PDB file of C-alpha atoms in Angstrom:
ATOM      1  CA  ALA T1117      11.586  12.572  -4.194  1.00  0.00           C
ATOM      2  CA  GLN T1118      11.789   8.816  -3.812  1.00  0.00           C
ATOM      3  CA  SER T1119      10.663   6.300  -6.401  1.00  0.00           C
ATOM      4  CA  VAL T1120      10.519   2.540  -6.916  1.00  0.00           C
ATOM      5  CA  THR T1121      10.876   0.360 -10.003  1.00  0.00           C
ATOM      6  CA  GLN T1122       9.713  -3.226 -10.152  1.00  0.00           C
ATOM      7  CA  PRO T1123      11.051  -4.461 -13.505  1.00  0.00           C
ATOM      8  CA  ASP T1124       8.942  -7.617 -13.707  1.00  0.00           C
ATOM      9  CA  ILE T1125       5.232  -7.149 -14.332  1.00  0.00           C
ATOM     10  CA  HIS T1126       4.413 -10.854 -14.188  1.00  0.00           C
ATOM     11  CA  ILE T1127       6.325 -13.925 -13.025  1.00  0.00           C
ATOM     12  CA  THR T1128       5.245 -17.548 -13.300  1.00  0.00           C
ATOM     13  CA  VAL T1129       6.888 -20.082 -11.029  1.00  0.00           C
ATOM     14  CA  SER T1130       6.288 -23.758 -10.323  1.00  0.00           C
ATOM     15  CA  GLU T1131       5.168 -24.827  -6.891  1.00  0.00           C
ATOM     16  CA  GLY T1132       8.182 -25.752  -4.813  1.00  0.00           C
ATOM     17  CA  ALA T1133      10.577 -23.688  -6.906  1.00  0.00           C
ATOM     18  CA  SER T1134      12.371 -20.599  -5.640  1.00  0.00           C
ATOM     19  CA  LEU T1135      11.110 -17.076  -6.250  1.00  0.00           C
ATOM     20  CA  GLU T1136      12.911 -13.751  -6.525  1.00  0.00           C
ATOM     21  CA  LEU T1137      11.186 -10.448  -7.136  1.00  0.00           C
ATOM     22  CA  ARG T1138      13.252  -7.435  -8.076  1.00  0.00           C
ATOM     23  CA  CYS T1139      12.949  -3.951  -6.647  1.00  0.00           C
ATOM     24  CA  ASN T1140      15.097  -0.916  -7.370  1.00  0.00           C
ATOM     25  CA  TYR T1141      14.647   2.329  -5.496  1.00  0.00           C
ATOM     26  CA  SER T1142      15.745   5.913  -5.866  1.00  0.00           C
ATOM     27  CA  TYR T1143      16.323   7.979  -2.740  1.00  0.00           C
ATOM     28  CA  GLY T1144      19.091  10.322  -1.684  1.00  0.00           C
ATOM     29  CA  ALA T1145      19.464   9.181   1.917  1.00  0.00           C
ATOM     30  CA  THR T1146      19.021   5.928   3.797  1.00  0.00           C
ATOM     31  CA  PRO T1147      15.596   4.665   2.804  1.00  0.00           C
ATOM     32  CA  TYR T1148      12.928   2.811   4.646  1.00  0.00           C
ATOM     33  CA  LEU T1149      12.044  -0.188   2.449  1.00  0.00           C
ATOM     34  CA  PHE T1150       9.003  -2.443   2.485  1.00  0.00           C
ATOM     35  CA  TRP T1151       7.461  -5.373   0.679  1.00  0.00           C
ATOM     36  CA  TYR T1152       3.686  -5.851   0.680  1.00  0.00           C
ATOM     37  CA  VAL T1153       1.521  -8.630  -0.711  1.00  0.00           C
ATOM     38  CA  GLN T1154      -2.020  -8.254  -2.042  1.00  0.00           C
ATOM     39  CA  SER T1155      -4.406 -11.128  -2.755  1.00  0.00           C
ATOM     40  CA  PRO T1156      -7.203 -10.419  -5.249  1.00  0.00           C
ATOM     41  CA  GLY T1157      -9.828  -8.087  -3.828  1.00  0.00           C
ATOM     42  CA  GLN T1158      -7.932  -7.619  -0.560  1.00  0.00           C
ATOM     43  CA  GLY T1159      -5.928  -4.900   1.117  1.00  0.00           C
ATOM     44  CA  LEU T1160      -2.140  -4.940   1.308  1.00  0.00           C
ATOM     45  CA  GLN T1161      -0.355  -6.968   3.947  1.00  0.00           C
ATOM     46  CA  LEU T1162       3.133  -6.093   5.114  1.00  0.00           C
ATOM     47  CA  LEU T1163       5.609  -8.906   4.461  1.00  0.00           C
ATOM     48  CA  LEU T1164       8.796  -7.304   5.752  1.00  0.00           C
ATOM     49  CA  LYS T1165      10.583  -4.024   6.281  1.00  0.00           C
ATOM     50  CA  TYR T1166      14.115  -2.630   6.355  1.00  0.00           C
ATOM     51  CA  PHE T1167      15.068   0.427   8.367  1.00  0.00           C
ATOM     52  CA  SER T1168      18.717  -0.156   9.281  1.00  0.00           C
ATOM     53  CA  GLY T1169      21.114  -2.816  10.536  1.00  0.00           C
ATOM     54  CA  ASP T1170      21.331  -6.297   9.071  1.00  0.00           C
ATOM     55  CA  THR T1171      20.828  -6.061   5.310  1.00  0.00           C
ATOM     56  CA  LEU T1172      19.106  -9.462   5.137  1.00  0.00           C
ATOM     57  CA  VAL T1173      15.605  -9.129   6.518  1.00  0.00           C
ATOM     58  CA  GLN T1174      13.281 -11.965   7.434  1.00  0.00           C
ATOM     59  CA  GLY T1175       9.560 -11.566   7.050  1.00  0.00           C
ATOM     60  CA  ILE T1176       6.347 -13.479   7.368  1.00  0.00           C
ATOM     61  CA  LYS T1177       5.287 -16.465   5.240  1.00  0.00           C
ATOM     62  CA  GLY T1178       8.890 -17.554   4.735  1.00  0.00           C
ATOM     63  CA  PHE T1179       9.948 -14.481   2.728  1.00  0.00           C
ATOM     64  CA  GLU T1180      13.231 -12.633   3.041  1.00  0.00           C
ATOM     65  CA  ALA T1181      14.720  -9.580   1.334  1.00  0.00           C
ATOM     66  CA  GLU T1182      18.222  -8.239   0.972  1.00  0.00           C
ATOM     67  CA  PHE T1183      19.119  -4.538   0.945  1.00  0.00           C
ATOM     68  CA  LYS T1184      22.030  -3.712  -1.339  1.00  0.00           C
ATOM     69  CA  ARG T1185      22.928  -0.052  -1.115  1.00  0.00           C
ATOM     70  CA  SER T1186      25.471  -0.238  -3.945  1.00  0.00           C
ATOM     71  CA  GLN T1187      22.797  -1.522  -6.314  1.00  0.00           C
ATOM     72  CA  SER T1188      19.878   0.477  -4.853  1.00  0.00           C
ATOM     73  CA  SER T1189      17.997  -2.781  -4.663  1.00  0.00           C
ATOM     74  CA  PHE T1190      15.758  -4.592  -2.208  1.00  0.00           C
ATOM     75  CA  ASN T1191      14.919  -7.936  -3.797  1.00  0.00           C
ATOM     76  CA  LEU T1192      12.397 -10.315  -2.255  1.00  0.00           C
ATOM     77  CA  ARG T1193      13.048 -14.049  -2.140  1.00  0.00           C
ATOM     78  CA  LYS T1194      11.385 -17.265  -1.074  1.00  0.00           C
ATOM     79  CA  PRO T1195      13.192 -20.626  -1.270  1.00  0.00           C
ATOM     80  CA  SER T1196      10.115 -22.764  -2.005  1.00  0.00           C
ATOM     81  CA  VAL T1197       6.871 -21.302  -3.304  1.00  0.00           C
ATOM     82  CA  HIS T1198       3.449 -22.564  -2.268  1.00  0.00           C
ATOM     83  CA  TRP T1199       0.299 -22.223  -4.349  1.00  0.00           C
ATOM     84  CA  SER T1200      -1.000 -19.739  -1.760  1.00  0.00           C
ATOM     85  CA  ASP T1201       1.823 -17.361  -2.660  1.00  0.00           C
ATOM     86  CA  ALA T1202       0.043 -16.452  -5.895  1.00  0.00           C
ATOM     87  CA  ALA T1203      -0.683 -12.748  -5.452  1.00  0.00           C
ATOM     88  CA  GLU T1204       0.557  -9.301  -6.359  1.00  0.00           C
ATOM     89  CA  TYR T1205       3.648  -7.997  -4.631  1.00  0.00           C
ATOM     90  CA  PHE T1206       4.528  -4.355  -4.097  1.00  0.00           C
ATOM     91  CA  CYS T1207       7.832  -2.834  -3.098  1.00  0.00           C
ATOM     92  CA  ALA T1208       7.707   0.564  -1.375  1.00  0.00           C
ATOM     93  CA  VAL T1209      10.183   3.176  -0.187  1.00  0.00           C
ATOM     94  CA  GLY T1210       9.729   5.830   2.467  1.00  0.00           C
ATOM     95  CA  GLY T1211      11.928   8.765   3.369  1.00  0.00           C
ATOM     96  CA  GLY T1212      10.516  10.412   6.451  1.00  0.00           C
ATOM     97  CA  ASP T1213       7.915  12.702   4.878  1.00  0.00           C
ATOM     98  CA  TYR T1214       4.818  10.714   5.934  1.00  0.00           C
ATOM     99  CA  LYS T1215       4.544   9.141   2.488  1.00  0.00           C
ATOM    100  CA  LEU T1216       5.492   5.891   0.800  1.00  0.00           C
ATOM    101  CA  SER T1217       6.179   5.469  -2.890  1.00  0.00           C
ATOM    102  CA  PHE T1218       5.043   2.162  -4.313  1.00  0.00           C
ATOM    103  CA  GLY T1219       6.218   0.269  -7.342  1.00  0.00           C
ATOM    104  CA  ALA T1220       3.754  -0.824 -10.017  1.00  0.00           C
ATOM    105  CA  GLY T1221       3.679  -4.329  -8.596  1.00  0.00           C
ATOM    106  CA  THR T1222       4.641  -7.823  -9.752  1.00  0.00           C
ATOM    107  CA  THR T1223       1.968 -10.456 -10.245  1.00  0.00           C
ATOM    108  CA  VAL T1224       3.072 -13.946  -9.263  1.00  0.00           C
ATOM    109  CA  THR T1225       1.384 -16.991 -10.764  1.00  0.00           C
ATOM    110  CA  VAL T1226       2.118 -20.396  -9.246  1.00  0.00           C
ATOM    111  CA  ARG T1227       1.668 -23.441 -11.455  1.00  0.00           C
ATOM    112  CA  ALA T1228       1.201 -26.925 -10.087  1.00  0.00           C
TER     113      ALA T1228
ATOM    114  CA  SER F 991      -4.255  -4.353  18.920  1.00  0.00           C
ATOM    115  CA  GLN F 992      -5.070  -1.942  16.126  1.00  0.00           C
ATOM    116  CA  THR F 993      -7.754  -2.529  13.508  1.00  0.00           C
ATOM    117  CA  ILE F 994      -8.696  -0.569  10.440  1.00  0.00           C
ATOM    118  CA  HIS F 995     -12.170  -0.680   8.915  1.00  0.00           C
ATOM    119  CA  GLN F 996     -13.482   0.503   5.587  1.00  0.00           C
ATOM    120  CA  TRP F 997     -17.034   0.664   4.338  1.00  0.00           C
ATOM    121  CA  PRO F 998     -18.746  -0.058   2.237  1.00  0.00           C
ATOM    122  CA  ALA F 999     -16.853  -3.021   0.816  1.00  0.00           C
ATOM    123  CA  THR F1000     -18.343  -2.573  -2.649  1.00  0.00           C
ATOM    124  CA  LEU F1001     -20.273   0.254  -4.252  1.00  0.00           C
ATOM    125  CA  VAL F1002     -21.887   0.795  -7.643  1.00  0.00           C
ATOM    126  CA  GLN F1003     -22.788   4.391  -8.355  1.00  0.00           C
ATOM    127  CA  PRO F1004     -24.014   6.242 -11.477  1.00  0.00           C
ATOM    128  CA  VAL F1005     -22.018   9.032 -13.048  1.00  0.00           C
ATOM    129  CA  GLY F1006     -22.808  12.348 -11.425  1.00  0.00           C
ATOM    130  CA  SER F1007     -23.843  10.920  -8.072  1.00  0.00           C
ATOM    131  CA  PRO F1008     -22.116  11.805  -4.785  1.00  0.00           C
ATOM    132  CA  LEU F1009     -19.681   9.580  -2.936  1.00  0.00           C
ATOM    133  CA  SER F1010     -18.741   9.009   0.674  1.00  0.00           C
ATOM    134  CA  LEU F1011     -16.267   6.327   1.739  1.00  0.00           C
ATOM    135  CA  GLU F1012     -15.394   5.919   5.374  1.00  0.00           C
ATOM    136  CA  CYS F1013     -12.279   4.639   7.120  1.00  0.00           C
ATOM    137  CA  THR F1014     -11.957   4.133  10.872  1.00  0.00           C
ATOM    138  CA  VAL F1015      -8.990   3.005  12.928  1.00  0.00           C
ATOM    139  CA  GLU F1016      -9.306   1.383  16.347  1.00  0.00           C
ATOM    140  CA  GLY F1017      -6.743   0.852  19.056  1.00  0.00           C
ATOM    141  CA  THR F1018      -4.524   3.875  18.486  1.00  0.00           C
ATOM    142  CA  SER F1019      -4.574   7.635  18.879  1.00  0.00           C
ATOM    143  CA  ASN F1020      -3.579  10.386  16.465  1.00  0.00           C
ATOM    144  CA  PRO F1021      -2.600   8.090  13.605  1.00  0.00           C
ATOM    145  CA  ASN F1022      -1.427   9.365  10.252  1.00  0.00           C
ATOM    146  CA  LEU F1023      -4.123   8.414   7.723  1.00  0.00           C
ATOM    147  CA  TYR F1024      -3.957   7.888   3.986  1.00  0.00           C
ATOM    148  CA  TRP F1025      -6.289   7.333   1.027  1.00  0.00           C
ATOM    149  CA  TYR F1026      -5.022   5.486  -2.042  1.00  0.00           C
ATOM    150  CA  ARG F1027      -6.660   4.501  -5.316  1.00  0.00           C
ATOM    151  CA  GLN F1028      -5.715   1.418  -7.242  1.00  0.00           C
ATOM    152  CA  ALA F1029      -6.982   1.332 -10.800  1.00  0.00           C
ATOM    153  CA  ALA F1030      -7.218  -1.972 -12.644  1.00  0.00           C
ATOM    154  CA  GLY F1031      -3.754  -3.245 -13.533  1.00  0.00           C
ATOM    155  CA  ARG F1032      -1.982  -0.340 -11.908  1.00  0.00           C
ATOM    156  CA  GLY F1033      -0.145   0.372  -8.714  1.00  0.00           C
ATOM    157  CA  LEU F1034      -1.194   2.538  -5.813  1.00  0.00           C
ATOM    158  CA  GLN F1035      -1.820   6.228  -6.250  1.00  0.00           C
ATOM    159  CA  LEU F1036      -1.729   8.335  -3.059  1.00  0.00           C
ATOM    160  CA  LEU F1037      -4.734  10.652  -3.030  1.00  0.00           C
ATOM    161  CA  PHE F1038      -4.729  12.291   0.404  1.00  0.00           C
ATOM    162  CA  TYR F1039      -3.002  12.022   3.739  1.00  0.00           C
ATOM    163  CA  SER F1040      -3.642  13.510   7.149  1.00  0.00           C
ATOM    164  CA  VAL F1041      -1.415  13.942  10.186  1.00  0.00           C
ATOM    165  CA  GLY F1042      -4.168  15.272  12.460  1.00  0.00           C
ATOM    166  CA  ILE F1043      -7.803  16.336  12.762  1.00  0.00           C
ATOM    167  CA  GLY F1044      -8.652  18.845  10.060  1.00  0.00           C
ATOM    168  CA  GLN F1045      -5.210  18.546   8.457  1.00  0.00           C
ATOM    169  CA  ILE F1046      -5.497  17.209   4.899  1.00  0.00           C
ATOM    170  CA  SER F1047      -2.824  17.122   2.228  1.00  0.00           C
ATOM    171  CA  SER F1048      -3.872  16.501  -1.353  1.00  0.00           C
ATOM    172  CA  GLU F1049      -1.483  14.705  -3.655  1.00  0.00           C
ATOM    173  CA  VAL F1050      -3.376  14.735  -6.918  1.00  0.00           C
ATOM    174  CA  PRO F1051      -5.842  17.439  -8.099  1.00  0.00           C
ATOM    175  CA  GLN F1052      -9.049  15.684  -8.999  1.00  0.00           C
ATOM    176  CA  ASN F1053     -12.703  15.193  -8.442  1.00  0.00           C
ATOM    177  CA  LEU F1054     -12.293  13.944  -4.878  1.00  0.00           C
ATOM    178  CA  SER F1055     -11.914  15.488  -1.434  1.00  0.00           C
ATOM    179  CA  ALA F1056     -11.069  14.160   1.996  1.00  0.00           C
ATOM    180  CA  SER F1057     -11.971  15.111   5.537  1.00  0.00           C
ATOM    181  CA  ARG F1058     -10.947  14.038   9.025  1.00  0.00           C
ATOM    182  CA  PRO F1059     -13.761  14.993  11.375  1.00  0.00           C
ATOM    183  CA  GLN F1060     -12.479  12.836  14.236  1.00  0.00           C
ATOM    184  CA  ASP F1061      -9.090  11.592  15.318  1.00  0.00           C
ATOM    185  CA  ARG F1062      -9.511   8.096  13.916  1.00  0.00           C
ATOM    186  CA  GLN F1063     -11.950   8.736  11.088  1.00  0.00           C
ATOM    187  CA  PHE F1064     -11.023   9.566   7.499  1.00  0.00           C
ATOM    188  CA  ILE F1065     -13.644  10.204   4.832  1.00  0.00           C
ATOM    189  CA  LEU F1066     -13.260  10.321   1.060  1.00  0.00           C
ATOM    190  CA  SER F1067     -15.926  12.228  -0.819  1.00  0.00           C
ATOM    191  CA  SER F1068     -17.023  13.447  -4.193  1.00  0.00           C
ATOM    192  CA  LYS F1069     -19.881  15.698  -5.200  1.00  0.00           C
ATOM    193  CA  LYS F1070     -20.195  14.236  -8.690  1.00  0.00           C
ATOM    194  CA  LEU F1071     -18.588  10.967  -9.674  1.00  0.00           C
ATOM    195  CA  LEU F1072     -16.867  10.459 -13.026  1.00  0.00           C
ATOM    196  CA  LEU F1073     -16.333   7.186 -14.840  1.00  0.00           C
ATOM    197  CA  SER F1074     -12.617   7.594 -14.201  1.00  0.00           C
ATOM    198  CA  ASP F1075     -13.256   7.452 -10.435  1.00  0.00           C
ATOM    199  CA  SER F1076     -13.824   3.697 -10.660  1.00  0.00           C
ATOM    200  CA  GLY F1077     -11.232   1.681  -8.799  1.00  0.00           C
ATOM    201  CA  PHE F1078     -10.210   0.055  -5.572  1.00  0.00           C
ATOM    202  CA  TYR F1079      -9.875   2.530  -2.724  1.00  0.00           C
ATOM    203  CA  LEU F1080      -7.592   1.729   0.150  1.00  0.00           C
ATOM    204  CA  CYS F1081      -7.217   3.460   3.489  1.00  0.00           C
ATOM    205  CA  ALA F1082      -4.022   3.088   5.511  1.00  0.00           C
ATOM    206  CA  TRP F1083      -2.591   4.299   8.815  1.00  0.00           C
ATOM    207  CA  THR F1084       0.741   4.690  10.560  1.00  0.00           C
ATOM    208  CA  PRO F1085       1.423   5.360  14.220  1.00  0.00           C
ATOM    209  CA  PRO F1086       1.837   9.067  15.035  1.00  0.00           C
ATOM    210  CA  GLY F1087       5.238  10.631  14.639  1.00  0.00           C
ATOM    211  CA  LEU F1088       6.775   7.780  12.678  1.00  0.00           C
ATOM    212  CA  ALA F1089       7.083   9.494   9.324  1.00  0.00           C
ATOM    213  CA  GLY F1090       7.955   7.028   6.612  1.00  0.00           C
ATOM    214  CA  TYR F1091       7.333   3.980   8.735  1.00  0.00           C
ATOM    215  CA  GLU F1092       5.217   1.091   7.636  1.00  0.00           C
ATOM    216  CA  GLN F1093       1.633   1.650   6.675  1.00  0.00           C
ATOM    217  CA  TYR F1094      -1.162  -0.735   7.593  1.00  0.00           C
ATOM    218  CA  PHE F1095      -3.952  -1.116   5.101  1.00  0.00           C
ATOM    219  CA  GLY F1096      -7.667  -1.668   5.358  1.00  0.00           C
ATOM    220  CA  PRO F1097      -9.608  -4.205   3.312  1.00  0.00           C
ATOM    221  CA  GLY F1098     -10.531  -1.674   0.614  1.00  0.00           C
ATOM    222  CA  THR F1099     -13.671  -0.482  -1.157  1.00  0.00           C
ATOM    223  CA  ARG F1100     -14.398  -1.514  -4.735  1.00  0.00           C
ATOM    224  CA  LEU F1101     -16.096   1.413  -6.493  1.00  0.00           C
ATOM    225  CA  THR F1102     -17.700   1.004  -9.910  1.00  0.00           C
ATOM    226  CA  VAL F1103     -19.074   4.102 -11.580  1.00  0.00           C
ATOM    227  CA  THR F1104     -21.594   3.293 -14.299  1.00  0.00           C
TER     228      THR F1104
END
């Protein structure tokens, strides 16, 4: 069975600074990997996905993520954070059995 | 384009009362459908998923049940709510046949059991 670990529960970053959120997965084959964002009281919005090919994936809102098979990681990055990026971020892994496994989430606070 | 709806948006129910949450998807046929619960400060817990009408898989034994009476309708129910049923309930869908592909989420229902 697949699983995801997001080591950071909460990250605080200054507006305009860079952001990196960590995600480690466990899966025996090539995984499908996703990052979602959730604003308070809202559903989850897909930021980006990795299925195969180029290991650097571009997403919406200026986010990107890099798949590193050797490290079983899929870290999310943004070069310059905006106040509107304050939200909770979830990493997820899928393996072809109709289900996704989600990490516990990382809450991002943006300070002025 | 596809749209997913959930209602109600918020619900306050007493312990022991019944529950019915509805999820409907528009703009696609035979989607895979999912119910998740998100408790305060926790991640997403998959409750049920369905790959077709009348086909329900339960992930966690509990006080809840799910049904899929129509192709694009997914209902979450309970006969008697518990305090522990409080949480944020999310419905999601994927296109048919794309196991493991990205899921698209609805806006959620906030349930408070008092």
